[in-house]
Amino acid sequence: MGFIAIFATFLFLFPVPAFAVQNDRINLTWELLQERVKSPVLREGNLTVNLRGMVIDLRPENAVFRDAFYQLLRKELQKTGAKALGLDLSASIIEGDFLGSELGLRTPLYAQGIAQIFTPTERDQLESLRSVCLQSLAMAFPDSKDCKSLLGNQSTTSSNIAVFRGALIMVESRFNGEVKFPNTFFLQSVNAQGTNFFKSTNWQESRFGRTVSFNNAIFHGSSSFQGSIFFDKANFQEVTFIEAANFQGDVFCKIAKFNQGKFRQVVKFNSSYWQDNADFSNAVFTNQVNFNKVNFHQFVWMKDAIFKQVLIFRESEFNQSVDLLGASILNQADFSDAKFAETAFLNVPGLVFNSNQAKILGNVGEIGKKFIVPTLHGNQNILRNLSQNFRLQQQVGDANQLEYTKQRLKLIELSHRLVAININTASVNRLINLGFSETQASEINQRRQIKHFRNISELLALADVDLETYNKLSDRLIAIEPMVLSGWIVQSLNWLLLSLLLLLSGYGTNFWLVFGVGGVVISCFGVLFWLVDRYRRLCPVPIVPKYYETVCTLFSFTCLMSGSLLAIFRNSVSPWVTLLCLFMIIFPIPGILLWRLYQQGRYHDLMDRSYFTEDGTLRQLRLLIGRLPVIPRNPSFRERYMPLLWDRRWNWLNYYDFSLNNLVRLGFNDIRLRDEHLPGIISALAWYQWSLGLLYIVLAGWTLSRTIPGLNLLIYLK
């Protein structure tokens, strides 16, 4: 008696699901079928034929009952009425093949041929298939058999479809044979939650007018939804496909959820069209998954998904971002020839990816720009593995783009360190002025007296700090060890150097940007040297350039600057900031020197001779590594170096040649400043550009070493 009481108590506390207690299901007989058909029940808001919890034998050896089963249900489900009958097979076991399409009404889908037994609402649903084709599918899938037939005026065999008017409910059912619903239009919802399909299922070219739910369903055999259209939500949450699954050419008009699904064999979504979001979060793909030529119109969620074999997105189109947060790519992800809209990116924070075991493929020079992570903290290893992946494939541009992303995030962190308030050192008054209450500031002060904060999230452990205050102020706070003045100065210099490298060269990843920067410097200093040499005074004897020379100089300056600015604007992420940084380098000091030169005037000998001299012994393209801007005082050098000829029409070219020599140590002539009667300001201008040239050569050489594939691999893969 005691055991019985305990067992009864257990059943009361932990009731068994209703379907589970029906171990001995009722065998469906002809008489019982007739009785259930005549007395439909209301399920989920729909009148349905109640065949729940039964064993339905549709095997060939029971052919008489099978034929009568289809004939009777077809007759009742196709009856004209205000409310269409549905079919409820929940918790039933169906033996033999289930030919579901035989229960639908065959009708042509072209406008004039739609059967008149349908209600106006049902006819509108059937017509919606034509609208989908007209709006988008005819362009996206011009070879679609449905679209071709619907856009015509005459009925064809392929344009006929079986219409299932009522709701189809088969929750936790068990189909021991094949399930066939090809070319079927479901006007009402389909609910197959927890259903077991032990053999293959065929839903090819079916249309689902209302919500579809296959949550927790298990497909033991192969399943095909090829060419189907889901007009409403498609729910495949926690579904399991043990064999291959085929969704080729499908259209999902509303959100499609495959989250937490398990795909153990090959799954194909080739040429499918997703008008709304696609959710594959926490899905596990044991075998290959194909998304070839897929159009994702909205977001793709693959958070924490696991791809154990090849993931293919060849020739796919992404209009919004792909969320790969915490996803695992264990083999290969192929984005070859994929098209990304300007707003589309691959969001990869927390991505599990090992470049020694897996690969990510994509178009050279394009795919690297599409990876984004919000912060550097916690994502350094991801960026390093992605960069290594592209270096192994000799996609240097993509690897460099990831390096640029990494350094840009590092700059953001450095900026935050320099300007944010350190809660370990900020005074109580400063914390109060920031937005903390007096009680909160006092508690923070007491806590840091015992132990310094390691991160700002530890503020939430304090009793008086609420979540609203934390969210409001967290972006303006930082928790680091107290810094001395020297440490702050070092970090400031690091910030300045990193900013310059990012703005002027993309952190050594963009040689055309470096080329544009060099062009601006050469052009500006070329005109500057021409000005100080040719425009000296107006009285008593004017020393000014000729009109022709002035026009040539200004026109050439305009052309060189235009080309340089074009290179900067095409290759810099922030071209205006790059130009501002560049002008801060080349204008303030030369501007002050130039203003001082004309303020004090020039009164020295050799006023009628150029300050610049050229080596008269050779005229050739030279690489002048050890060249200095001023000639030595030795008289023998004065014999070799002759003043520039002012009366030549091409004389203005010499100033650009000198600027080129001074910056990159390359020129057609060895042009230098003379050593006699030379104003110190002009010498200072030349030495200033020469000093900038040292830095520019280092920057250009470093950038070339990172952008030339062979040299790049030698440096980074040694």
XYZ file of C-alpha atoms in Angstrom:
718
model
C 0.000 0.000 0.000
C 2.845 2.336 0.820
C 4.408 1.775 -2.633
C 1.093 2.487 -4.338
C 0.705 5.731 -2.364
C 4.211 6.873 -3.324
C 3.598 6.024 -6.990
C 0.287 7.905 -6.990
C 1.951 10.939 -5.412
C 4.696 10.850 -8.087
C 2.096 10.795 -10.864
C 0.293 13.719 -9.261
C 3.444 15.847 -8.967
C 4.920 14.855 -12.344
C 2.026 14.187 -14.720
C 2.809 12.297 -17.901
C 1.868 14.087 -21.171
C -1.475 13.107 -22.554
C 0.009 11.598 -25.691
C 2.501 9.524 -23.754
C -0.128 7.676 -21.762
C -1.768 6.420 -24.909
C 0.509 3.439 -25.284
C -2.338 1.367 -26.690
C -3.622 3.566 -29.476
C -6.946 2.840 -31.132
C -6.838 1.205 -34.544
C -8.710 3.331 -37.029
C -11.501 1.334 -38.653
C -13.884 2.283 -41.433
C -16.759 2.716 -39.011
C -14.707 4.870 -36.630
C -13.444 6.973 -39.537
C -17.024 7.637 -40.698
C -18.022 8.592 -37.163
C -15.091 11.037 -36.765
C -15.690 12.613 -40.162
C -19.335 13.318 -39.307
C -18.449 14.946 -35.959
C -15.545 17.373 -36.439
C -14.086 19.118 -33.376
C -12.569 22.544 -32.811
C -8.754 22.488 -32.600
C -6.611 25.630 -32.474
C -9.536 27.694 -33.733
C -10.219 25.381 -36.698
C -12.819 22.695 -37.296
C -10.897 19.458 -37.803
C -11.513 15.791 -38.350
C -10.288 14.299 -35.085
C -7.986 11.345 -35.751
C -5.801 11.881 -32.693
C -4.067 9.051 -30.897
C -4.833 6.355 -33.470
C -3.036 3.752 -35.491
C -3.832 4.348 -39.159
C -2.860 1.456 -41.424
C -2.284 2.644 -45.003
C 0.009 -0.165 -46.104
C -0.525 -1.922 -49.468
C -1.852 -5.041 -47.752
C -4.668 -2.907 -46.366
C -5.456 -1.405 -49.777
C -9.272 -1.478 -49.412
C -9.241 0.630 -46.266
C -6.497 2.856 -47.666
C -8.467 3.720 -50.797
C -11.644 4.311 -48.813
C -9.671 6.472 -46.333
C -8.442 8.832 -49.048
C -11.787 8.900 -50.852
C -13.838 9.798 -47.777
C -11.414 12.396 -46.409
C -10.999 13.979 -49.839
C -14.755 14.309 -50.170
C -15.194 15.917 -46.749
C -12.142 18.180 -46.824
C -13.113 19.564 -50.237
C -16.709 20.407 -49.351
C -17.897 23.912 -50.082
C -18.601 25.840 -46.919
C -17.885 28.944 -44.934
C -15.406 27.033 -42.793
C -13.050 24.507 -44.333
C -12.373 21.277 -42.434
C -8.895 20.519 -41.219
C -7.225 17.246 -40.280
C -5.817 16.401 -36.835
C -3.410 13.439 -36.724
C -1.733 14.377 -33.452
C -0.118 11.506 -31.507
C -1.161 9.048 -34.181
C 0.919 6.353 -35.848
C 0.566 6.152 -39.610
C 1.683 2.880 -41.111
C 2.578 2.877 -44.794
C 2.999 5.831 -47.118
C 0.902 8.929 -46.443
C -0.143 10.591 -49.718
C -1.169 13.940 -48.307
C -1.516 15.663 -51.661
C -4.344 13.228 -52.516
C -6.473 14.993 -49.902
C -6.274 18.353 -51.670
C -8.419 19.769 -54.428
C -6.669 19.872 -57.785
C -7.073 23.242 -59.463
C -5.225 25.368 -62.036
C -3.639 28.489 -60.649
C -4.017 30.859 -63.560
C -6.596 33.531 -62.810
C -9.489 32.348 -64.962
C -9.245 28.727 -63.893
C -9.335 28.922 -60.112
C -12.157 26.713 -58.872
C -15.249 28.643 -57.856
C -15.817 26.499 -54.748
C -13.143 28.545 -52.990
C -14.195 31.453 -50.836
C -13.045 34.961 -51.853
C -10.399 34.866 -49.121
C -9.072 31.544 -50.391
C -8.996 32.800 -53.961
C -6.996 35.811 -52.795
C -4.496 33.449 -51.180
C -4.134 31.506 -54.405
C -3.703 34.726 -56.342
C -0.957 35.798 -53.900
C 1.333 33.240 -55.505
C 1.016 35.131 -58.784
C 1.756 38.420 -56.953
C 4.937 37.013 -55.466
C 6.130 36.033 -58.914
C 5.252 39.381 -60.413
C 6.926 41.400 -57.643
C 10.221 39.665 -57.177
C 10.528 36.015 -57.970
C 10.256 36.346 -61.721
C 13.433 38.460 -61.625
C 15.213 36.480 -58.933
C 14.318 33.074 -60.396
C 13.479 33.495 -64.080
C 13.723 29.739 -64.658
C 11.109 28.915 -62.031
C 8.466 26.573 -63.439
C 5.794 28.134 -61.237
C 6.501 31.653 -62.346
C 6.533 30.745 -66.020
C 3.194 28.984 -65.781
C 1.564 31.664 -63.668
C 2.657 34.476 -65.913
C 1.108 32.742 -68.894
C -2.527 32.817 -69.895
C -3.189 29.107 -70.336
C -3.209 26.204 -67.957
C -0.449 23.636 -68.101
C 0.121 20.442 -66.202
C 2.747 22.074 -64.016
C 0.404 24.956 -63.125
C -2.103 22.638 -61.399
C -1.786 22.389 -57.657
C -3.465 20.436 -54.859
C -5.124 22.831 -52.424
C -5.412 21.742 -48.800
C -8.089 24.088 -47.482
C -8.133 23.358 -43.762
C -5.514 23.284 -41.022
C -3.168 20.310 -40.847
C -2.297 19.278 -37.278
C 0.024 16.367 -36.616
C 1.677 17.189 -33.300
C 3.907 14.356 -32.058
C 2.660 12.042 -34.755
C 4.699 9.162 -36.124
C 4.900 8.408 -39.823
C 6.473 5.014 -40.439
C 6.212 5.323 -44.213
C 6.905 8.057 -46.709
C 5.045 11.374 -46.460
C 4.154 13.014 -49.761
C 2.808 16.548 -50.087
C 4.281 17.597 -53.455
C 2.844 20.627 -55.238
C 0.349 21.342 -52.457
C -1.002 24.709 -51.359
C -1.844 24.829 -47.627
C -4.309 27.643 -47.115
C -4.273 27.258 -43.331
C -1.534 26.564 -40.811
C 0.552 23.400 -40.671
C 1.503 22.233 -37.180
C 3.907 19.299 -37.032
C 5.627 19.956 -33.717
C 7.487 16.966 -32.327
C 6.537 14.768 -35.279
C 8.705 11.800 -36.279
C 9.129 11.128 -39.996
C 10.875 7.758 -40.232
C 11.161 7.698 -44.006
C 11.582 10.289 -46.715
C 9.238 13.265 -46.937
C 8.312 15.147 -50.091
C 7.109 18.762 -49.834
C 8.464 19.855 -53.215
C 6.930 22.996 -54.742
C 4.402 23.262 -51.929
C 2.961 26.575 -50.774
C 2.307 27.434 -47.146
C -0.186 30.275 -46.822
C -0.127 30.444 -43.011
C 2.352 29.763 -40.240
C 4.263 26.496 -40.500
C 5.668 24.797 -37.415
C 8.027 21.823 -37.501
C 9.491 22.616 -34.076
C 11.189 19.608 -32.460
C 10.303 17.440 -35.444
C 12.680 14.651 -36.422
C 13.215 13.742 -40.072
C 14.850 10.310 -40.056
C 14.790 9.989 -43.837
C 15.640 12.461 -46.557
C 13.364 15.464 -46.797
C 12.741 17.787 -49.714
C 11.112 21.225 -49.607
C 12.598 22.167 -52.967
C 10.851 25.035 -54.728
C 8.440 25.714 -51.854
C 7.132 29.124 -50.808
C 6.461 30.077 -47.180
C 4.119 33.065 -47.222
C 4.048 33.304 -43.433
C 6.451 32.388 -40.628
C 8.420 29.184 -41.077
C 9.301 27.596 -37.741
C 11.881 24.812 -37.774
C 13.185 25.395 -34.248
C 15.042 22.476 -32.689
C 14.287 20.378 -35.740
C 16.516 17.382 -36.492
C 17.371 16.267 -40.023
C 19.156 12.932 -39.762
C 19.395 12.522 -43.534
C 19.825 15.097 -46.298
C 17.545 18.135 -46.366
C 16.731 20.034 -49.545
C 15.428 23.628 -49.479
C 16.680 24.635 -52.930
C 14.836 27.492 -54.581
C 12.608 28.113 -51.563
C 11.098 31.504 -50.841
C 10.638 32.693 -47.252
C 8.383 35.771 -47.221
C 8.436 36.151 -43.421
C 10.983 35.266 -40.766
C 12.329 31.714 -40.975
C 13.606 30.112 -37.774
C 15.994 27.163 -37.875
C 17.588 27.993 -34.518
C 18.866 25.079 -32.433
C 18.321 22.795 -35.391
C 20.515 19.766 -36.037
C 21.525 18.930 -39.599
C 23.481 15.669 -39.715
C 23.795 15.288 -43.480
C 24.102 17.658 -46.420
C 21.588 20.499 -46.392
C 20.907 22.632 -49.465
C 19.462 26.149 -49.531
C 20.766 26.941 -53.019
C 18.997 29.750 -54.926
C 16.604 30.405 -52.056
C 15.153 33.845 -51.361
C 14.714 35.281 -47.849
C 12.599 38.428 -47.684
C 12.778 38.600 -43.898
C 15.312 37.558 -41.280
C 16.884 34.100 -41.331
C 17.630 32.615 -37.906
C 20.159 29.762 -37.618
C 21.274 30.563 -34.065
C 22.696 27.605 -32.122
C 22.180 25.302 -35.116
C 24.606 22.407 -35.600
C 25.607 21.447 -39.141
C 27.480 18.145 -39.038
C 27.872 17.946 -42.801
C 28.113 20.378 -45.705
C 25.624 23.259 -45.938
C 25.048 25.064 -49.238
C 23.791 28.634 -49.602
C 24.878 29.100 -53.231
C 23.213 32.014 -55.062
C 21.000 32.822 -52.081
C 19.460 36.267 -51.658
C 19.238 37.415 -48.035
C 17.185 40.576 -47.985
C 17.361 41.036 -44.210
C 19.603 39.907 -41.352
C 21.117 36.434 -41.098
C 21.563 35.194 -37.538
C 24.076 32.409 -37.001
C 24.960 33.155 -33.407
C 26.696 30.192 -31.705
C 26.064 27.995 -34.748
C 28.517 25.135 -35.383
C 29.712 24.305 -38.901
C 31.720 21.100 -38.819
C 32.070 20.789 -42.585
C 32.056 23.161 -45.542
C 29.839 26.253 -45.394
C 29.221 27.658 -48.888
C 27.881 31.132 -49.740
C 29.131 31.378 -53.339
C 27.448 34.106 -55.402
C 25.039 34.915 -52.573
C 23.736 38.408 -51.895
C 23.610 40.025 -48.468
C 21.621 43.215 -47.944
C 22.125 43.234 -44.174
C 24.705 41.877 -41.770
C 25.463 38.233 -41.013
C 25.765 37.640 -37.273
C 28.425 34.996 -36.562
C 28.769 35.910 -32.880
C 30.283 32.900 -31.107
C 29.865 30.678 -34.173
C 32.320 27.840 -34.863
C 33.789 27.296 -38.331
C 35.727 24.048 -38.124
C 36.333 23.355 -41.807
C 35.795 25.945 -44.547
C 33.535 28.914 -45.212
C 33.364 29.990 -48.837
C 32.166 33.537 -49.649
C 33.548 33.548 -53.203
C 31.783 36.034 -55.511
C 29.345 36.945 -52.739
C 27.850 40.437 -52.985
C 27.578 42.603 -49.887
C 25.553 45.795 -49.699
C 27.240 48.809 -48.121
C 25.415 48.114 -44.865
C 26.192 44.376 -44.882
C 29.036 42.985 -42.768
C 30.175 39.744 -41.173
C 29.857 40.272 -37.429
C 32.442 37.884 -35.939
C 33.062 38.655 -32.230
C 33.746 35.412 -30.372
C 34.093 33.448 -33.625
C 35.751 30.052 -33.086
C 38.105 29.728 -36.022
C 41.575 28.193 -36.272
C 43.471 29.147 -39.414
C 45.629 26.006 -39.171
C 42.594 23.727 -39.480
C 39.973 25.760 -41.339
C 39.717 28.316 -44.135
C 37.607 31.305 -45.019
C 37.512 32.063 -48.737
C 36.359 35.234 -50.467
C 37.064 37.682 -53.252
C 40.558 39.122 -53.055
C 40.601 42.651 -51.699
C 36.908 42.596 -50.745
C 36.187 39.987 -48.106
C 38.628 41.443 -45.559
C 36.641 44.685 -45.411
C 33.479 42.862 -44.352
C 34.658 41.494 -40.995
C 33.763 43.615 -37.996
C 34.134 43.260 -34.235
C 32.848 45.855 -31.750
C 35.894 45.929 -29.461
C 39.458 44.678 -29.446
C 39.125 43.171 -25.990
C 38.385 39.468 -26.348
C 38.721 39.504 -30.137
C 42.463 39.821 -30.718
C 42.857 36.096 -31.311
C 39.982 36.115 -33.818
C 41.508 38.944 -35.830
C 44.922 37.276 -35.722
C 43.527 33.951 -36.973
C 41.560 35.647 -39.740
C 44.621 37.622 -40.800
C 46.732 34.453 -40.781
C 44.066 32.711 -42.872
C 44.343 35.257 -45.667
C 48.136 35.412 -45.511
C 48.278 31.648 -46.066
C 46.136 32.188 -49.177
C 48.354 35.107 -50.280
C 45.412 37.503 -49.992
C 47.648 40.188 -48.554
C 45.128 43.008 -48.991
C 42.488 41.195 -46.938
C 45.004 40.273 -44.238
C 46.127 43.885 -44.064
C 42.544 45.075 -43.845
C 42.045 42.924 -40.758
C 45.274 44.300 -39.317
C 43.940 47.793 -39.960
C 40.706 46.876 -38.161
C 42.712 45.591 -35.216
C 44.822 48.745 -34.937
C 41.790 51.012 -35.338
C 40.149 49.261 -32.398
C 43.391 49.598 -30.476
C 43.342 53.348 -31.140
C 39.795 53.520 -29.790
C 40.947 51.730 -26.633
C 43.918 54.079 -26.245
C 41.669 57.100 -26.726
C 39.297 55.771 -24.090
C 42.194 55.212 -21.687
C 43.385 58.782 -22.129
C 40.066 60.613 -21.814
C 37.930 58.331 -19.654
C 37.759 58.763 -15.889
C 39.633 56.118 -13.925
C 37.430 55.041 -11.032
C 40.539 53.916 -9.142
C 41.989 57.445 -9.004
C 39.123 59.903 -9.533
C 38.287 62.059 -6.536
C 34.939 61.764 -4.794
C 33.900 65.222 -6.023
C 34.711 64.260 -9.598
C 32.640 61.106 -9.302
C 29.734 63.176 -7.998
C 30.099 65.700 -10.828
C 30.132 62.797 -13.277
C 26.710 61.624 -12.138
C 27.133 59.366 -9.103
C 25.265 60.212 -5.925
C 27.204 61.083 -2.775
C 26.407 57.669 -1.311
C 27.565 55.866 -4.465
C 30.769 57.918 -4.698
C 31.522 57.233 -1.035
C 30.968 53.499 -1.488
C 33.246 53.462 -4.551
C 35.937 55.256 -2.556
C 35.675 52.757 0.302
C 35.838 49.797 -2.074
C 38.983 50.996 -3.890
C 40.724 51.629 -0.570
C 40.522 47.885 0.025
C 41.134 46.699 -3.535
C 41.363 48.413 -6.897
C 38.643 47.799 -9.460
C 39.801 45.526 -12.295
C 36.902 46.368 -14.630
C 33.970 48.705 -14.426
C 31.456 45.843 -14.266
C 32.549 45.351 -10.637
C 30.587 48.514 -9.842
C 27.419 46.436 -10.056
C 28.613 44.413 -7.074
C 28.252 47.529 -4.900
C 24.972 47.746 -3.039
C 24.236 51.391 -3.859
C 25.153 51.362 -7.563
C 22.061 50.593 -9.620
C 21.953 49.295 -13.195
C 20.496 52.543 -14.587
C 23.421 54.601 -13.274
C 25.904 52.024 -14.515
C 24.459 52.001 -18.036
C 24.420 55.790 -18.108
C 28.052 56.285 -17.048
C 29.885 53.120 -18.151
C 31.037 54.628 -21.465
C 32.833 57.432 -19.606
C 34.594 55.234 -17.054
C 37.619 52.974 -17.044
C 39.173 50.746 -14.402
C 42.978 50.517 -14.659
C 45.896 50.767 -12.286
C 46.841 54.376 -11.430
C 49.235 55.898 -13.995
C 52.105 58.254 -13.273
C 52.716 61.253 -15.526
C 55.428 59.477 -17.524
C 53.089 56.579 -18.239
C 50.389 58.957 -19.456
C 52.912 60.706 -21.732
C 54.056 57.380 -23.208
C 50.464 56.374 -23.921
C 49.800 59.785 -25.486
C 52.788 59.359 -27.795
C 51.603 55.870 -28.703
C 48.180 57.303 -29.507
C 49.714 60.033 -31.671
C 51.976 57.636 -33.577
C 49.183 55.115 -34.134
C 46.853 57.888 -35.323
C 49.436 59.076 -37.860
C 50.054 55.563 -39.149
C 46.330 54.898 -39.564
C 45.582 58.222 -41.244
C 48.605 58.447 -43.543
C 49.047 54.812 -44.558
C 46.138 52.769 -43.205
C 48.668 51.255 -40.793
C 50.922 50.202 -43.628
C 48.127 48.538 -45.606
C 47.486 51.023 -48.421
C 50.357 52.099 -50.655
C 48.129 54.305 -52.829
C 47.240 56.316 -49.754
C 50.948 56.735 -49.003
C 51.479 57.703 -52.646
C 48.789 60.373 -52.391
C 50.306 61.765 -49.188
C 53.731 61.974 -50.870
C 52.201 63.719 -53.879
C 50.684 66.421 -51.676
C 54.004 67.029 -49.873
C 56.027 67.152 -53.100
C 53.550 69.514 -54.781
C 53.279 71.928 -51.859
C 57.032 72.133 -51.194
C 57.785 72.376 -54.921
C 55.621 75.494 -55.195
C 57.052 76.814 -51.925
C 60.651 76.532 -53.158
C 59.679 78.107 -56.483
C 58.079 81.013 -54.627
C 61.034 81.789 -52.330
C 63.517 81.506 -55.196
C 61.682 83.371 -57.959
C 59.600 85.922 -56.041
C 62.141 87.879 -53.958
C 61.251 91.569 -54.020
C 59.394 94.277 -55.890
C 61.797 97.166 -55.366
C 64.191 98.733 -56.003
C 64.700 96.172 -58.796
C 61.869 93.654 -59.075
C 62.878 90.018 -58.940
C 59.686 88.159 -59.859
C 58.849 85.187 -62.115
C 57.594 85.612 -65.634
C 53.913 85.271 -66.475
C 54.451 82.066 -68.482
C 56.405 80.444 -65.643
C 53.754 81.413 -63.115
C 50.974 79.890 -65.200
C 52.944 76.671 -65.759
C 53.753 76.340 -62.048
C 50.211 76.911 -60.857
C 48.708 74.637 -63.531
C 51.148 71.821 -62.732
C 50.488 72.283 -59.005
C 46.752 71.977 -59.624
C 47.199 68.777 -61.637
C 49.549 67.152 -59.120
C 47.348 68.099 -56.180
C 44.225 66.814 -57.940
C 45.815 63.419 -58.570
C 47.141 63.221 -55.011
C 43.823 64.232 -53.462
C 42.011 61.701 -55.637
C 44.310 58.962 -54.320
C 43.645 60.067 -50.734
C 39.871 60.296 -51.108
C 39.647 56.912 -52.834
C 41.802 55.072 -50.312
C 41.397 56.781 -46.949
C 38.614 55.805 -44.581
C 38.514 59.409 -43.281
C 39.955 61.530 -46.114
C 39.173 64.905 -44.532
C 40.836 63.916 -41.269
C 43.811 62.608 -43.251
C 44.121 65.945 -45.062
C 43.814 67.868 -41.806
C 46.575 65.755 -40.277
C 48.751 66.201 -43.363
C 48.273 69.962 -43.503
C 49.135 70.252 -39.801
C 52.471 68.668 -40.669
C 53.400 70.610 -43.791
C 51.859 74.065 -43.251
C 52.420 75.564 -39.764
C 56.234 75.499 -39.634
C 56.843 76.366 -43.338
C 54.126 79.026 -43.090
C 55.804 80.709 -40.120
C 59.204 80.585 -41.832
C 57.783 81.982 -45.066
C 56.018 84.813 -43.234
C 59.232 85.661 -41.403
C 61.261 85.587 -44.652
C 59.099 88.186 -46.388
C 58.706 90.249 -43.245
C 62.410 90.818 -42.770
C 63.209 91.068 -46.496
C 66.341 89.869 -48.261
C 69.530 91.894 -48.368
C 72.523 89.824 -49.453
C 74.910 89.368 -52.353
C 74.079 87.213 -55.394
C 70.470 88.396 -55.370
C 70.221 87.856 -59.109
C 71.247 84.190 -58.970
C 69.171 81.165 -57.962
C 69.551 79.702 -54.504
C 69.459 76.264 -56.120
C 72.299 74.574 -57.963
C 72.464 71.426 -60.049
C 75.228 68.962 -60.762
C 76.308 69.894 -64.255
C 78.376 66.740 -64.829
C 75.448 64.300 -65.225
C 71.802 64.480 -66.286
C 70.007 61.211 -65.517
C 67.505 59.577 -63.207
C 69.291 59.151 -59.881
C 68.639 57.418 -56.592
C 70.383 59.736 -54.104
C 70.290 57.828 -50.832
C 73.005 59.810 -49.051
C 72.118 63.201 -50.500
C 71.948 66.296 -48.254
C 70.035 69.440 -49.320
C 73.019 71.864 -49.202
C 76.287 71.485 -51.141
C 79.583 71.318 -49.170
C 81.840 74.367 -48.839
C 84.656 72.757 -50.823
C 85.484 74.964 -53.878
C 85.661 71.899 -56.141
C 81.979 71.254 -55.532
C 81.129 74.803 -56.522
C 82.676 74.076 -59.881
C 80.470 71.002 -60.362
C 77.244 72.579 -59.082
C 75.963 75.381 -61.283
C 73.061 77.787 -60.524
C 69.690 77.063 -62.103
C 69.016 78.988 -65.293
C 66.157 81.409 -64.721
C 65.713 82.248 -68.362
C 64.674 78.754 -69.474
C 60.984 78.032 -70.076
C 61.217 74.657 -68.313
C 62.968 76.057 -65.227
C 59.853 75.562 -63.020
C 60.319 71.783 -63.300
C 63.557 72.012 -61.289
C 61.703 72.974 -58.116
C 59.526 69.860 -58.250
C 62.698 67.877 -58.962
C 64.331 69.329 -55.840
C 61.209 68.591 -53.763
C 61.217 65.012 -55.098
C 64.919 64.679 -54.272
C 64.399 66.023 -50.803
C 61.477 63.742 -49.930
C 62.222 60.360 -51.527
C 65.884 60.786 -52.606
C 64.953 60.270 -56.249
C 65.229 62.760 -59.115
C 66.389 63.524 -62.624
C 69.123 65.930 -61.487
C 71.101 66.333 -58.317
C 69.724 69.734 -57.235
C 70.831 71.297 -53.953
C 70.980 74.646 -52.193
C 74.099 76.745 -52.649
C 76.375 77.320 -49.648
C 77.068 81.064 -50.190
C 74.781 83.978 -49.319
C 71.912 81.675 -48.448
C 69.223 82.949 -46.013
C 68.952 80.638 -43.036
C 65.167 80.479 -43.347
C 65.400 78.948 -46.842
C 67.930 76.428 -45.562
C 65.580 75.606 -42.667
C 62.727 74.969 -45.128
C 64.873 72.538 -47.105
C 66.087 70.728 -44.010
C 62.532 70.472 -42.687
C 61.340 68.712 -45.841
C 64.482 66.564 -45.828
C 63.616 65.438 -42.272
C 60.061 64.666 -43.333
C 61.562 62.675 -46.191
C 63.350 60.358 -43.772
C 60.055 59.559 -42.072
C 58.240 59.226 -45.397
C 60.814 56.764 -46.783
C 60.418 54.618 -43.671
C 56.625 54.796 -43.985
C 56.656 53.955 -47.711
C 59.155 51.112 -47.263
C 57.166 49.652 -44.376
C 53.946 49.868 -46.399
C 55.554 48.202 -49.408
C 56.857 45.390 -47.212
C 53.296 44.727 -46.034
C 51.640 44.953 -49.430
C 54.037 42.974 -51.659
C 52.900 39.319 -51.375
C 56.307 37.615 -51.463
C 58.000 39.977 -49.048
C 54.912 40.016 -46.880
C 54.919 36.236 -46.492
C 58.644 36.264 -45.736
C 58.108 38.713 -42.900
C 54.944 37.315 -41.314
C 55.228 33.571 -41.855
C 58.836 33.032 -40.906
